Amino acid sequence: MIRIEGLRKTFHTRGGPVAAVDGVDLTVAEGEVFGVVGRSGAGKSTLLRCVNLLERPDEGRVTVAGVELTGLRENRLRRVRQDIGMIHQHFALLHSRTAAGNVSFALEVMGVPRRERAGRVEELLDLVDLADRANAYPAQLSGGQKQRVGIARALASRPRLLLSDEATSALDPDTTGAILALLRGLTKRLGLTILLITHEMDVVKRLCDAVAVMQEGRFVESGPVAELVGRPDSPLARDLFPLGPVPTMPDHVLFDVTLTGQAGDESVVSTLARRHDLDVRIVAGAVEQLAATRAGRLRIALPQAAPTLADALHDLRGAGLSVEAAR
Ligand SMILES: Nc1ncnc2c1ncn2[C@@H]1O[C@H](COP(=O)(O)OP(=O)(O)OP(=O)(O)O)[C@@H](O)[C@H]1O
């Protein structure tokens, strides 16, 4: 659905050139939810704005649904851009219009005739479970409801691609969960592809199939979430499932065990204890159902002097788990 090749964008500021996007390649498959995470200033927003060419890249190609956007003139681009929905952190609603009015506005801009608009607005508000608040103004809506309006408006042109710029960053955890569930449901119902930027690990866990970590304009890590979590050296896996500082435990050795997919069942640890007659202590960890897979990390402590220690570790690795000394 999206193909980005060799993308670069430099801003020339008073303090000198800033390479906001410094050579990014990215492919997002149809129906996939792809997340880009990274610290403030990493270049995420610039990258996202380059996908619909709100920002013109200096170099590189952007192809969406088979159309090379970087090769289009402004008037053709404006039409193609309508087929790409976008949602924002602060919702960007018109305060003088109701929820229905905001959605209708998007249809007006697209030139949808008046008689067709009311029906489409109803359908769109229904899609985001907000039909009962159609006549409320933004000031009368909660943050989550405002974002639902934002999503309905973004879907007005029946886009196949949705770009999301920190869509849940201004929401509390419960509301975030509800919006993520809504977006996940929409990808299935409408066959929507989503490219999102976020700094929230929960968004990656609950919504993304694949993820890239951006740092100083480049991707430093990327791949399917299930695969990244399973990589022992992945800094992202550590951020998704932080285990905290390694405690001092005399006479014990500590290991960090990564569980994903097939091997995402924490019962492997109890099996280990039974089979090798080991006193296995879980020191820290979490296992969760992610959007893409069941995964987690556990820190376990094993008695240093146990004669079965080597066999136990061998068994764990044999079950497809990654096991490394805790650090
Ligand atoms: N229009 C602009 N003019 C000059 N510099 C810019 C412009 N837009 C972005 N930058 C700079 O480019 C770099 C990347 O910014 P960008 O907003 O893309 O990062 P980000 O990862 O989205 O950060 P945040 O999460 O804070 O929005 C920053 O150093 C920023 O100051």
mmCIF file of N, CA and C in Angstrom, residues 111-176:
data_model
loop_
_atom_site.group_PDB
_atom_site.id
_atom_site.type_symbol
_atom_site.label_atom_id
_atom_site.label_comp_id
_atom_site.label_asym_id
_atom_site.label_seq_id
_atom_site.Cartn_x
_atom_site.Cartn_y
_atom_site.Cartn_z
ATOM 1 N N GLY A 111 -17.098 17.772 -2.533
ATOM 2 C CA GLY A 111 -18.110 18.019 -3.568
ATOM 3 C C GLY A 111 -19.254 17.019 -3.565
ATOM 4 N N VAL A 112 -19.479 16.358 -2.433
ATOM 5 C CA VAL A 112 -20.605 15.410 -2.344
ATOM 6 C C VAL A 112 -21.902 16.231 -2.296
ATOM 7 N N PRO A 113 -22.900 15.944 -3.166
ATOM 8 C CA PRO A 113 -24.125 16.726 -3.197
ATOM 9 C C PRO A 113 -24.864 16.691 -1.857
ATOM 10 N N ARG A 114 -25.536 17.808 -1.536
ATOM 11 C CA ARG A 114 -26.222 17.980 -0.255
ATOM 12 C C ARG A 114 -27.131 16.798 0.090
ATOM 13 N N ARG A 115 -27.918 16.325 -0.913
ATOM 14 C CA ARG A 115 -28.897 15.265 -0.606
ATOM 15 C C ARG A 115 -28.242 13.947 -0.184
ATOM 16 N N GLU A 116 -26.984 13.765 -0.583
ATOM 17 C CA GLU A 116 -26.291 12.512 -0.200
ATOM 18 C C GLU A 116 -25.584 12.648 1.150
ATOM 19 N N ARG A 117 -25.361 13.907 1.553
ATOM 20 C CA ARG A 117 -24.504 14.129 2.721
ATOM 21 C C ARG A 117 -25.092 13.593 4.028
ATOM 22 N N ALA A 118 -26.370 13.894 4.281
ATOM 23 C CA ALA A 118 -26.959 13.516 5.579
ATOM 24 C C ALA A 118 -26.833 12.015 5.826
ATOM 25 N N GLY A 119 -27.133 11.231 4.809
ATOM 26 C CA GLY A 119 -27.055 9.774 4.931
ATOM 27 C C GLY A 119 -25.644 9.307 5.214
ATOM 28 N N ARG A 120 -24.676 9.909 4.497
ATOM 29 C CA ARG A 120 -23.273 9.524 4.679
ATOM 30 C C ARG A 120 -22.776 9.910 6.074
ATOM 31 N N VAL A 121 -23.215 11.096 6.554
ATOM 32 C CA VAL A 121 -22.792 11.552 7.886
ATOM 33 C C VAL A 121 -23.286 10.554 8.933
ATOM 34 N N GLU A 122 -24.540 10.143 8.795
ATOM 35 C CA GLU A 122 -25.120 9.202 9.749
ATOM 36 C C GLU A 122 -24.334 7.888 9.754
ATOM 37 N N GLU A 123 -24.062 7.423 8.546
ATOM 38 C CA GLU A 123 -23.302 6.174 8.375
ATOM 39 C C GLU A 123 -21.922 6.276 9.035
ATOM 40 N N LEU A 124 -21.248 7.414 8.812
ATOM 41 C CA LEU A 124 -19.896 7.589 9.335
ATOM 42 C C LEU A 124 -19.898 7.703 10.861
ATOM 43 N N LEU A 125 -20.877 8.428 11.405
ATOM 44 C CA LEU A 125 -20.935 8.553 12.867
ATOM 45 C C LEU A 125 -21.290 7.215 13.508
ATOM 46 N N ASP A 126 -22.093 6.450 12.801
ATOM 47 C CA ASP A 126 -22.438 5.105 13.252
ATOM 48 C C ASP A 126 -21.193 4.221 13.340
ATOM 49 N N LEU A 127 -20.374 4.350 12.328
ATOM 50 C CA LEU A 127 -19.151 3.554 12.219
ATOM 51 C C LEU A 127 -18.236 3.763 13.428
ATOM 52 N N VAL A 128 -18.277 4.977 13.998
ATOM 53 C CA VAL A 128 -17.403 5.270 15.135
ATOM 54 C C VAL A 128 -18.191 5.294 16.461
ATOM 55 N N ASP A 129 -19.404 4.739 16.422
ATOM 56 C CA ASP A 129 -20.267 4.652 17.622
ATOM 57 C C ASP A 129 -20.586 6.014 18.236
ATOM 58 N N LEU A 130 -20.897 6.969 17.402
ATOM 59 C CA LEU A 130 -21.166 8.302 17.939
ATOM 60 C C LEU A 130 -22.475 8.887 17.399
ATOM 61 N N ALA A 131 -23.337 8.026 16.870
ATOM 62 C CA ALA A 131 -24.582 8.500 16.257
ATOM 63 C C ALA A 131 -25.406 9.325 17.251
ATOM 64 N N ASP A 132 -25.369 8.951 18.540
ATOM 65 C CA ASP A 132 -26.194 9.653 19.538
ATOM 66 C C ASP A 132 -25.660 11.033 19.918
ATOM 67 N N ARG A 133 -24.469 11.385 19.454
ATOM 68 C CA ARG A 133 -23.911 12.710 19.777
ATOM 69 C C ARG A 133 -23.781 13.585 18.524
ATOM 70 N N ALA A 134 -24.510 13.249 17.496
ATOM 71 C CA ALA A 134 -24.390 13.942 16.207
ATOM 72 C C ALA A 134 -24.563 15.453 16.330
ATOM 73 N N ASN A 135 -25.453 15.894 17.240
ATOM 74 C CA ASN A 135 -25.749 17.326 17.321
ATOM 75 C C ASN A 135 -24.967 18.072 18.389
ATOM 76 N N ALA A 136 -23.999 17.379 18.998
ATOM 77 C CA ALA A 136 -23.187 18.035 20.030
ATOM 78 C C ALA A 136 -22.036 18.804 19.384
ATOM 79 N N TYR A 137 -21.671 19.929 20.012
ATOM 80 C CA TYR A 137 -20.524 20.705 19.542
ATOM 81 C C TYR A 137 -19.255 20.148 20.185
ATOM 82 N N PRO A 138 -18.082 20.366 19.573
ATOM 83 C CA PRO A 138 -16.846 19.837 20.140
ATOM 84 C C PRO A 138 -16.673 20.150 21.626
ATOM 85 N N ALA A 139 -17.057 21.371 22.044
ATOM 86 C CA ALA A 139 -16.893 21.748 23.457
ATOM 87 C C ALA A 139 -17.742 20.864 24.385
ATOM 88 N N GLN A 140 -18.762 20.214 23.818
ATOM 89 C CA GLN A 140 -19.638 19.359 24.644
ATOM 90 C C GLN A 140 -19.209 17.887 24.584
ATOM 91 N N LEU A 141 -18.116 17.618 23.877
ATOM 92 C CA LEU A 141 -17.673 16.220 23.718
ATOM 93 C C LEU A 141 -16.413 15.945 24.535
ATOM 94 N N SER A 142 -16.266 14.694 24.978
ATOM 95 C CA SER A 142 -15.026 14.294 25.667
ATOM 96 C C SER A 142 -13.920 14.136 24.622
ATOM 97 N N GLY A 143 -12.678 14.014 25.110
ATOM 98 C CA GLY A 143 -11.553 13.842 24.182
ATOM 99 C C GLY A 143 -11.752 12.640 23.271
ATOM 100 N N GLY A 144 -12.191 11.534 23.853
ATOM 101 C CA GLY A 144 -12.388 10.316 23.064
ATOM 102 C C GLY A 144 -13.471 10.506 22.001
ATOM 103 N N GLN A 145 -14.541 11.224 22.394
ATOM 104 C CA GLN A 145 -15.630 11.467 21.421
ATOM 105 C C GLN A 145 -15.143 12.388 20.303
ATOM 106 N N LYS A 146 -14.306 13.374 20.679
ATOM 107 C CA LYS A 146 -13.772 14.276 19.647
ATOM 108 C C LYS A 146 -12.924 13.482 18.650
ATOM 109 N N GLN A 147 -12.132 12.539 19.191
ATOM 110 C CA GLN A 147 -11.304 11.755 18.271
ATOM 111 C C GLN A 147 -12.173 10.862 17.387
ATOM 112 N N ARG A 148 -13.307 10.405 17.911
ATOM 113 C CA ARG A 148 -14.224 9.611 17.077
ATOM 114 C C ARG A 148 -14.743 10.460 15.913
ATOM 115 N N VAL A 149 -15.039 11.727 16.199
ATOM 116 C CA VAL A 149 -15.460 12.622 15.113
ATOM 117 C C VAL A 149 -14.315 12.760 14.098
ATOM 118 N N GLY A 150 -13.098 12.922 14.641
ATOM 119 C CA GLY A 150 -11.923 13.048 13.770
ATOM 120 C C GLY A 150 -11.768 11.826 12.863
ATOM 121 N N ILE A 151 -12.027 10.664 13.424
ATOM 122 C CA ILE A 151 -11.890 9.428 12.634
ATOM 123 C C ILE A 151 -13.002 9.360 11.584
ATOM 124 N N ALA A 152 -14.235 9.698 11.990
ATOM 125 C CA ALA A 152 -15.358 9.678 11.036
ATOM 126 C C ALA A 152 -15.066 10.628 9.874
ATOM 127 N N ARG A 153 -14.541 11.808 10.216
ATOM 128 C CA ARG A 153 -14.233 12.795 9.173
ATOM 129 C C ARG A 153 -13.129 12.271 8.241
ATOM 130 N N ALA A 154 -12.114 11.621 8.849
ATOM 131 C CA ALA A 154 -11.011 11.096 8.033
ATOM 132 C C ALA A 154 -11.476 9.987 7.093
ATOM 133 N N LEU A 155 -12.573 9.320 7.476
ATOM 134 C CA LEU A 155 -13.058 8.202 6.652
ATOM 135 C C LEU A 155 -14.092 8.645 5.613
ATOM 136 N N ALA A 156 -14.389 9.946 5.596
ATOM 137 C CA ALA A 156 -15.455 10.452 4.719
ATOM 138 C C ALA A 156 -15.210 10.122 3.238
ATOM 139 N N SER A 157 -13.959 10.152 2.825
ATOM 140 C CA SER A 157 -13.665 9.908 1.398
ATOM 141 C C SER A 157 -13.486 8.420 1.104
ATOM 142 N N ARG A 158 -13.844 7.578 2.048
ATOM 143 C CA ARG A 158 -13.631 6.124 1.941
ATOM 144 C C ARG A 158 -12.178 5.802 1.585
ATOM 145 N N PRO A 159 -11.248 6.340 2.389
ATOM 146 C CA PRO A 159 -9.836 6.103 2.075
ATOM 147 C C PRO A 159 -9.455 4.656 2.355
ATOM 148 N N ARG A 160 -8.399 4.230 1.698
ATOM 149 C CA ARG A 160 -7.881 2.890 2.011
ATOM 150 C C ARG A 160 -6.684 3.008 2.929
ATOM 151 N N LEU A 161 -6.202 4.250 3.075
ATOM 152 C CA LEU A 161 -5.041 4.488 3.941
ATOM 153 C C LEU A 161 -5.364 5.588 4.944
ATOM 154 N N LEU A 162 -5.008 5.337 6.196
ATOM 155 C CA LEU A 162 -5.216 6.332 7.246
ATOM 156 C C LEU A 162 -3.857 6.659 7.871
ATOM 157 N N LEU A 163 -3.553 7.950 7.973
ATOM 158 C CA LEU A 163 -2.335 8.376 8.652
ATOM 159 C C LEU A 163 -2.730 8.904 10.025
ATOM 160 N N SER A 164 -2.017 8.492 11.032
ATOM 161 C CA SER A 164 -2.389 8.905 12.389
ATOM 162 C C SER A 164 -1.194 9.561 13.079
ATOM 163 N N ASP A 165 -1.380 10.821 13.473
ATOM 164 C CA ASP A 165 -0.319 11.587 14.109
ATOM 165 C C ASP A 165 -0.609 11.681 15.611
ATOM 166 N N GLU A 166 -0.072 10.756 16.373
ATOM 167 C CA GLU A 166 -0.240 10.739 17.840
ATOM 168 C C GLU A 166 -1.714 10.824 18.239
ATOM 169 N N ALA A 167 -2.572 10.018 17.590
ATOM 170 C CA ALA A 167 -4.025 10.164 17.758
ATOM 171 C C ALA A 167 -4.531 9.930 19.175
ATOM 172 N N THR A 168 -3.761 9.218 19.997
ATOM 173 C CA THR A 168 -4.266 8.945 21.347
ATOM 174 C C THR A 168 -3.426 9.635 22.434
ATOM 175 N N SER A 169 -2.468 10.454 22.021
ATOM 176 C CA SER A 169 -1.541 11.037 23.003
ATOM 177 C C SER A 169 -2.212 11.997 23.978
ATOM 178 N N ALA A 170 -3.356 12.570 23.583
ATOM 179 C CA ALA A 170 -4.024 13.527 24.479
ATOM 180 C C ALA A 170 -5.132 12.847 25.291
ATOM 181 N N LEU A 171 -5.208 11.515 25.223
ATOM 182 C CA LEU A 171 -6.324 10.816 25.873
ATOM 183 C C LEU A 171 -5.854 10.017 27.092
ATOM 184 N N ASP A 172 -6.789 9.771 28.025
ATOM 185 C CA ASP A 172 -6.421 8.971 29.196
ATOM 186 C C ASP A 172 -6.339 7.489 28.791
ATOM 187 N N PRO A 173 -5.738 6.632 29.639
ATOM 188 C CA PRO A 173 -5.499 5.241 29.237
ATOM 189 C C PRO A 173 -6.763 4.472 28.821
ATOM 190 N N ASP A 174 -7.886 4.653 29.526
ATOM 191 C CA ASP A 174 -9.107 3.915 29.166
ATOM 192 C C ASP A 174 -9.625 4.345 27.799
ATOM 193 N N THR A 175 -9.650 5.667 27.595
ATOM 194 C CA THR A 175 -10.138 6.194 26.317
ATOM 195 C C THR A 175 -9.193 5.769 25.193
ATOM 196 N N THR A 176 -7.886 5.792 25.496
ATOM 197 C CA THR A 176 -6.904 5.333 24.505
ATOM 198 C C THR A 176 -7.240 3.905 24.088
#
